[in-house]
């Protein structure tokens, strides 16, 4: 253990205690000799200016000012490694998105780690694979700032479905990272309702002086998080899906929705029930399981999936063009 870690541990110990800490307890926490423990106490008090008081009854050490914090940037070795790991994950979510903002932090962390004989290169050992990810777009920073500062936005939004572009004034509510892509939940003043916007479809975003209209969390969760998928809406039906015994071992531990229900059947198959409103995303997820899943209910969803499978099969029955 380095002296840096000793100082950090001692500070955390004294901050967490209302009453004097005996010397033996301090030594046990630092896991070092009696002489080293005394040096760490002296360093914290004399060099770092910590308000350490030595009491006689009860005998021990304590902070006279509970608001005292270590000067500068102090973390344990484990916390520094965790910060670097988190930074690696953020970079993987959207490469380059936070590089400028995190550069000073990364430099400082790196220098601290070097002083402790540690390496920040180990953060690269975290591997995050992205599937079907789209760039967040050049307006991510503006949108994120509006969300946190509670300001309205004027956006130009290109609908991927219709191909049309519309201008909307919105009150951003929250950002969501879902399946490797970024989405914005917002109150649309043009539609007078809650909408979800894919950030990569935002082609212009201007922050307005007007204060954002807040929507209660309960309403957000019901209208935008109550049913299956990112473009969900309040649930209007429940899909009942039956998976084969072979696939059940995987699906039974998957989280499709926070309000899902699952039961094991006598033949080893697994029946999963999930609430939904729009069925587009749900159908795509059902199709990827091929013959290992059957839609039991509702009938409309069963028919929609069957038609998709029939169209897919028809393509393979025809002769491919040369």
Coordinates of C-alpha atoms in Angstrom, one line a residue:
X1 CA 0.0 0.0 0.0
X2 CA 1.2 3.5 -0.8
X3 CA 1.0 6.6 1.5
X4 CA -1.7 8.0 -0.9
X5 CA -3.9 5.1 -0.1
X6 CA -3.1 5.4 3.7
X7 CA -4.2 9.0 3.7
X8 CA -7.3 8.3 1.8
X9 CA -8.3 5.4 4.2
X10 CA -7.6 7.5 7.3
X11 CA -9.7 10.4 5.9
X12 CA -12.6 8.1 5.1
X13 CA -12.4 6.6 8.6
X14 CA -12.5 9.9 10.4
X15 CA -15.2 11.3 8.2
X16 CA -17.5 8.3 9.0
X17 CA -17.1 8.5 12.8
X18 CA -18.9 10.9 15.1
X19 CA -16.7 9.9 18.1
X20 CA -12.9 9.6 18.5
X21 CA -11.3 6.6 16.8
X22 CA -8.8 4.7 19.0
X23 CA -5.2 4.4 17.6
X24 CA -5.6 0.7 17.4
X25 CA -8.6 1.0 15.2
X26 CA -6.7 3.5 12.9
X27 CA -3.8 1.1 12.7
X28 CA -6.1 -1.8 11.8
X29 CA -7.8 0.2 9.1
X30 CA -4.5 1.3 7.5
X31 CA -3.0 -2.2 7.8
X32 CA 0.5 -0.9 8.6
X33 CA 2.9 -0.6 11.5
X34 CA 2.6 1.6 14.5
X35 CA 5.3 4.0 13.2
X36 CA 3.7 4.3 9.8
X37 CA 0.3 5.0 11.3
X38 CA 1.8 7.9 13.3
X39 CA 3.4 9.3 10.2
X40 CA 0.1 9.1 8.2
X41 CA -1.7 10.9 11.1
X42 CA 1.0 13.6 11.2
X43 CA 0.9 14.0 7.4
X44 CA -2.8 14.4 7.3
X45 CA -2.8 17.0 10.1
X46 CA 0.4 19.0 9.4
X47 CA 0.7 18.8 5.6
X48 CA -2.9 18.6 4.4
X49 CA -4.2 20.8 7.2
X50 CA -6.8 18.3 8.4
X51 CA -8.6 19.4 11.6
X52 CA -7.5 16.3 13.6
X53 CA -8.0 16.5 17.4
X54 CA -6.5 14.1 19.9
X55 CA -8.9 13.5 22.8
X56 CA -8.1 11.8 26.1
X57 CA -11.6 10.7 27.2
X58 CA -12.5 8.8 25.2
X59 CA -9.0 8.4 23.9
X60 CA -8.6 8.6 20.1
X61 CA -8.7 10.9 17.0
X62 CA -11.5 12.8 15.4
X63 CA -12.3 15.7 13.0
X64 CA -13.3 18.9 14.7
X65 CA -14.8 20.1 11.4
X66 CA -17.0 17.4 9.7
X67 CA -17.1 19.4 6.5
X68 CA -13.4 19.0 5.9
X69 CA -12.4 17.4 2.6
X70 CA -9.0 16.4 1.2
X71 CA -7.6 19.1 -1.1
X72 CA -7.4 18.3 -4.8
X73 CA -8.5 15.1 -6.4
X74 CA -8.5 12.1 -4.1
X75 CA -9.7 8.6 -4.8
X76 CA -8.7 5.1 -3.8
X77 CA -6.9 2.9 -6.2
X78 CA -10.1 0.9 -6.7
X79 CA -12.2 4.0 -7.4
X80 CA -9.7 5.4 -9.9
X81 CA -9.7 2.1 -11.8
X82 CA -13.6 2.2 -11.7
X83 CA -13.5 5.7 -13.1
X84 CA -11.3 4.7 -15.9
X85 CA -13.5 1.7 -16.7
X86 CA -16.6 4.0 -16.8
X87 CA -14.8 6.4 -19.1
X88 CA -14.0 3.4 -21.4
X89 CA -17.6 2.4 -21.4
X90 CA -18.7 6.0 -22.2
X91 CA -16.3 6.2 -25.1
X92 CA -17.6 2.9 -26.4
X93 CA -21.2 4.1 -26.3
X94 CA -20.4 7.0 -28.6
X95 CA -16.7 7.3 -29.6
X96 CA -15.5 10.9 -29.4
X97 CA -18.7 12.2 -27.7
X98 CA -17.1 13.2 -24.4
X99 CA -13.4 13.2 -25.4
X100 CA -12.9 16.9 -25.0
X101 CA -14.8 17.1 -21.7
X102 CA -13.1 14.1 -20.2
X103 CA -9.5 14.8 -21.5
X104 CA -8.5 16.9 -18.4
X105 CA -10.0 14.4 -16.1
X106 CA -8.3 11.5 -17.8
X107 CA -4.9 13.3 -17.7
X108 CA -5.3 14.0 -14.0
X109 CA -6.4 10.4 -13.2
X110 CA -3.4 9.1 -15.2
X111 CA -0.9 11.1 -13.3
X112 CA -2.4 10.0 -10.0
X113 CA -2.3 6.4 -11.1
X114 CA 1.3 6.7 -12.2
X115 CA 2.3 8.1 -8.8
X116 CA 0.8 4.9 -7.2
X117 CA 2.5 2.6 -9.6
X118 CA -0.8 1.7 -11.4
X119 CA -1.6 1.7 -15.2
X120 CA -4.6 3.3 -16.8
X121 CA -4.1 1.1 -19.9
X122 CA -6.0 -1.7 -18.2
X123 CA -9.3 0.1 -18.8
X124 CA -8.9 -0.9 -22.4
X125 CA -9.5 -4.5 -21.3
X126 CA -13.2 -3.7 -21.1
X127 CA -14.7 -4.7 -24.4
X128 CA -18.1 -3.4 -25.4
X129 CA -19.6 -4.6 -28.6
X130 CA -22.2 -2.4 -30.3
X131 CA -24.9 -3.8 -32.6
X132 CA -26.8 -1.7 -35.1
X133 CA -25.7 1.5 -33.4
X134 CA -26.3 4.8 -35.1
X135 CA -24.3 8.0 -34.4
X136 CA -25.9 10.2 -31.7
X137 CA -25.6 13.2 -34.1
X138 CA -23.8 16.5 -33.7
X139 CA -26.6 18.0 -31.5
X140 CA -26.1 15.6 -28.5
X141 CA -24.4 18.2 -26.4
X142 CA -27.0 20.8 -26.9
X143 CA -29.9 18.3 -26.2
X144 CA -28.2 17.0 -23.1
X145 CA -27.6 20.6 -21.8
X146 CA -31.3 21.4 -22.4
X147 CA -32.4 18.3 -20.5
X148 CA -30.2 19.1 -17.5
X149 CA -30.8 22.9 -17.5
X150 CA -34.5 22.5 -18.1
X151 CA -34.6 24.6 -21.2
X152 CA -36.9 24.3 -24.3
X153 CA -35.5 23.3 -27.7
X154 CA -36.5 24.2 -31.2
X155 CA -35.7 21.2 -33.4
X156 CA -35.9 20.1 -37.0
X157 CA -36.7 16.4 -37.0
X158 CA -36.5 14.1 -40.0
X159 CA -38.9 11.2 -39.6
X160 CA -37.3 8.0 -40.7
X161 CA -40.6 6.4 -41.3
X162 CA -42.2 9.0 -43.5
X163 CA -39.1 10.8 -44.8
X164 CA -40.6 14.2 -43.9
X165 CA -39.0 16.9 -41.9
X166 CA -40.9 18.9 -39.3
X167 CA -40.0 21.8 -37.0
X168 CA -41.1 21.4 -33.4
X169 CA -40.8 23.3 -30.1
X170 CA -40.2 20.7 -27.4
X171 CA -39.6 20.6 -23.6
X172 CA -37.0 17.8 -23.1
X173 CA -37.7 15.4 -20.2
X174 CA -35.0 12.7 -20.3
X175 CA -32.4 11.1 -22.4
X176 CA -32.4 7.3 -22.9
X177 CA -29.6 5.0 -24.2
X178 CA -31.5 2.0 -25.6
X179 CA -30.0 -0.8 -27.6
X180 CA -26.9 1.2 -28.4
X181 CA -28.8 4.3 -29.6
X182 CA -29.9 7.6 -28.0
X183 CA -33.5 8.8 -27.7
X184 CA -35.1 11.9 -26.2
X185 CA -38.4 11.9 -24.4
X186 CA -40.0 15.3 -24.7
X187 CA -43.2 17.2 -24.4
X188 CA -44.0 18.3 -28.0
X189 CA -45.8 21.7 -27.9
X190 CA -46.9 21.2 -31.6
X191 CA -48.6 17.9 -30.9
X192 CA -49.5 18.8 -27.3
X193 CA -48.3 15.5 -26.0
X194 CA -45.3 13.3 -25.1
X195 CA -43.2 12.0 -27.9
X196 CA -39.9 10.1 -28.2
X197 CA -37.3 11.4 -30.7
X198 CA -34.3 9.4 -32.1
X199 CA -31.3 11.8 -31.6
X200 CA -29.7 10.8 -34.9
X201 CA -32.8 12.1 -36.7
X202 CA -32.5 15.6 -35.1
X203 CA -30.9 17.8 -37.9
X204 CA -31.2 21.1 -36.0
X205 CA -31.4 21.9 -32.3
X206 CA -31.5 25.4 -30.9
X207 CA -31.7 26.0 -27.1
X208 CA -34.4 28.5 -26.3
X209 CA -34.6 31.0 -23.4
X210 CA -38.0 29.6 -22.4
X211 CA -38.2 27.3 -19.4
X212 CA -39.0 23.6 -20.2
X213 CA -42.5 22.4 -19.2
X214 CA -42.0 19.6 -16.7
X215 CA -43.9 16.3 -16.9
X216 CA -44.3 14.2 -13.7
X217 CA -42.2 11.1 -13.6
X218 CA -45.3 8.9 -13.0
X219 CA -46.8 10.1 -16.3
X220 CA -43.6 9.7 -18.2
X221 CA -43.3 6.1 -16.9
X222 CA -46.9 5.3 -17.7
X223 CA -47.1 6.8 -21.2
X224 CA -43.5 6.2 -22.4
X225 CA -42.3 3.3 -20.3
X226 CA -45.4 1.3 -19.6
X227 CA -45.3 -1.0 -22.6
X228 CA -42.8 -2.8 -24.9
X229 CA -40.1 -1.0 -26.8
X230 CA -38.7 2.5 -27.0
X231 CA -41.7 4.0 -28.9
X232 CA -44.1 2.4 -26.5
X233 CA -47.0 4.5 -25.2
X234 CA -49.5 3.3 -22.6
X235 CA -50.0 -0.5 -23.1
X236 CA -53.2 -1.6 -24.9
X237 CA -52.5 -5.3 -25.1
X238 CA -50.5 -8.2 -23.6
X239 CA -48.4 -10.5 -25.8
X240 CA -48.3 -14.1 -24.7
X241 CA -45.3 -15.9 -26.2
X242 CA -44.5 -19.5 -25.8
X243 CA -40.8 -20.6 -26.2
X244 CA -39.6 -24.1 -26.8
X245 CA -37.8 -26.0 -24.0
X246 CA -34.5 -25.5 -25.7
X247 CA -34.9 -21.7 -26.0
X248 CA -36.7 -21.4 -22.6
X249 CA -33.4 -21.7 -20.7
X250 CA -32.3 -18.5 -22.3
X251 CA -35.5 -16.5 -22.4
X252 CA -36.4 -17.3 -18.8
X253 CA -33.6 -15.1 -17.5
X254 CA -34.0 -12.3 -20.1
X255 CA -35.6 -8.9 -19.2
X256 CA -38.0 -8.0 -21.9
X257 CA -40.0 -5.6 -19.8
X258 CA -40.2 -4.6 -16.2
X259 CA -43.8 -5.7 -15.9
X260 CA -43.3 -9.0 -17.7
X261 CA -44.6 -12.3 -16.3
X262 CA -43.3 -15.8 -17.1
X263 CA -44.4 -19.3 -16.2
X264 CA -42.8 -22.7 -16.9
X265 CA -45.1 -25.3 -18.5
X266 CA -45.2 -29.0 -17.9
X267 CA -43.4 -29.9 -21.2
X268 CA -40.4 -27.6 -20.3
X269 CA -41.5 -24.7 -22.5
X270 CA -41.7 -21.2 -21.2
X271 CA -44.6 -18.7 -21.6
X272 CA -43.7 -15.1 -21.4
X273 CA -46.3 -12.2 -21.2
X274 CA -45.3 -8.6 -21.9
X275 CA -47.5 -5.5 -22.2
X276 CA -47.2 -3.5 -25.5
X277 CA -48.9 -0.8 -27.5
X278 CA -47.0 -0.5 -30.9
X279 CA -46.2 -4.0 -32.2
X280 CA -43.4 -3.1 -34.8
X281 CA -40.4 -3.6 -32.4
X282 CA -42.1 -6.5 -30.7
X283 CA -42.6 -8.4 -34.0
X284 CA -39.0 -8.0 -34.9
X285 CA -37.9 -9.4 -31.6
X286 CA -40.3 -12.3 -32.0
X287 CA -39.0 -13.1 -35.5
X288 CA -35.4 -13.4 -34.5
X289 CA -36.4 -16.5 -32.5
X290 CA -37.7 -18.2 -35.6
X291 CA -39.3 -21.6 -34.9
X292 CA -38.4 -21.5 -31.2
X293 CA -41.4 -19.2 -30.4
X294 CA -45.1 -19.1 -31.0
X295 CA -47.5 -16.2 -30.4
X296 CA -50.4 -17.5 -28.3
X297 CA -52.2 -14.2 -27.9
X298 CA -53.6 -11.8 -29.0
X299 CA -54.9 -13.0 -32.3
X300 CA -54.0 -9.8 -34.1
X301 CA -50.3 -10.2 -33.1
X302 CA -50.3 -13.9 -34.1
X303 CA -51.7 -13.0 -37.5
X304 CA -49.2 -10.2 -38.0
X305 CA -46.2 -12.5 -37.2
X306 CA -47.6 -15.3 -39.4
X307 CA -47.9 -12.9 -42.3
X308 CA -44.3 -11.7 -41.9
X309 CA -43.1 -15.3 -41.8
X310 CA -45.1 -16.2 -44.9
X311 CA -43.6 -13.2 -46.8
X312 CA -40.1 -14.2 -45.7
X313 CA -40.6 -17.8 -46.8
X314 CA -42.0 -16.7 -50.1
X315 CA -38.7 -14.9 -50.9
X316 CA -36.8 -18.1 -50.4
X317 CA -39.2 -20.1 -52.6
X318 CA -38.5 -17.8 -55.6
X319 CA -35.3 -18.1 -57.7
X320 CA -32.8 -15.4 -56.7
X321 CA -32.0 -12.8 -59.4
X322 CA -28.6 -13.2 -61.1

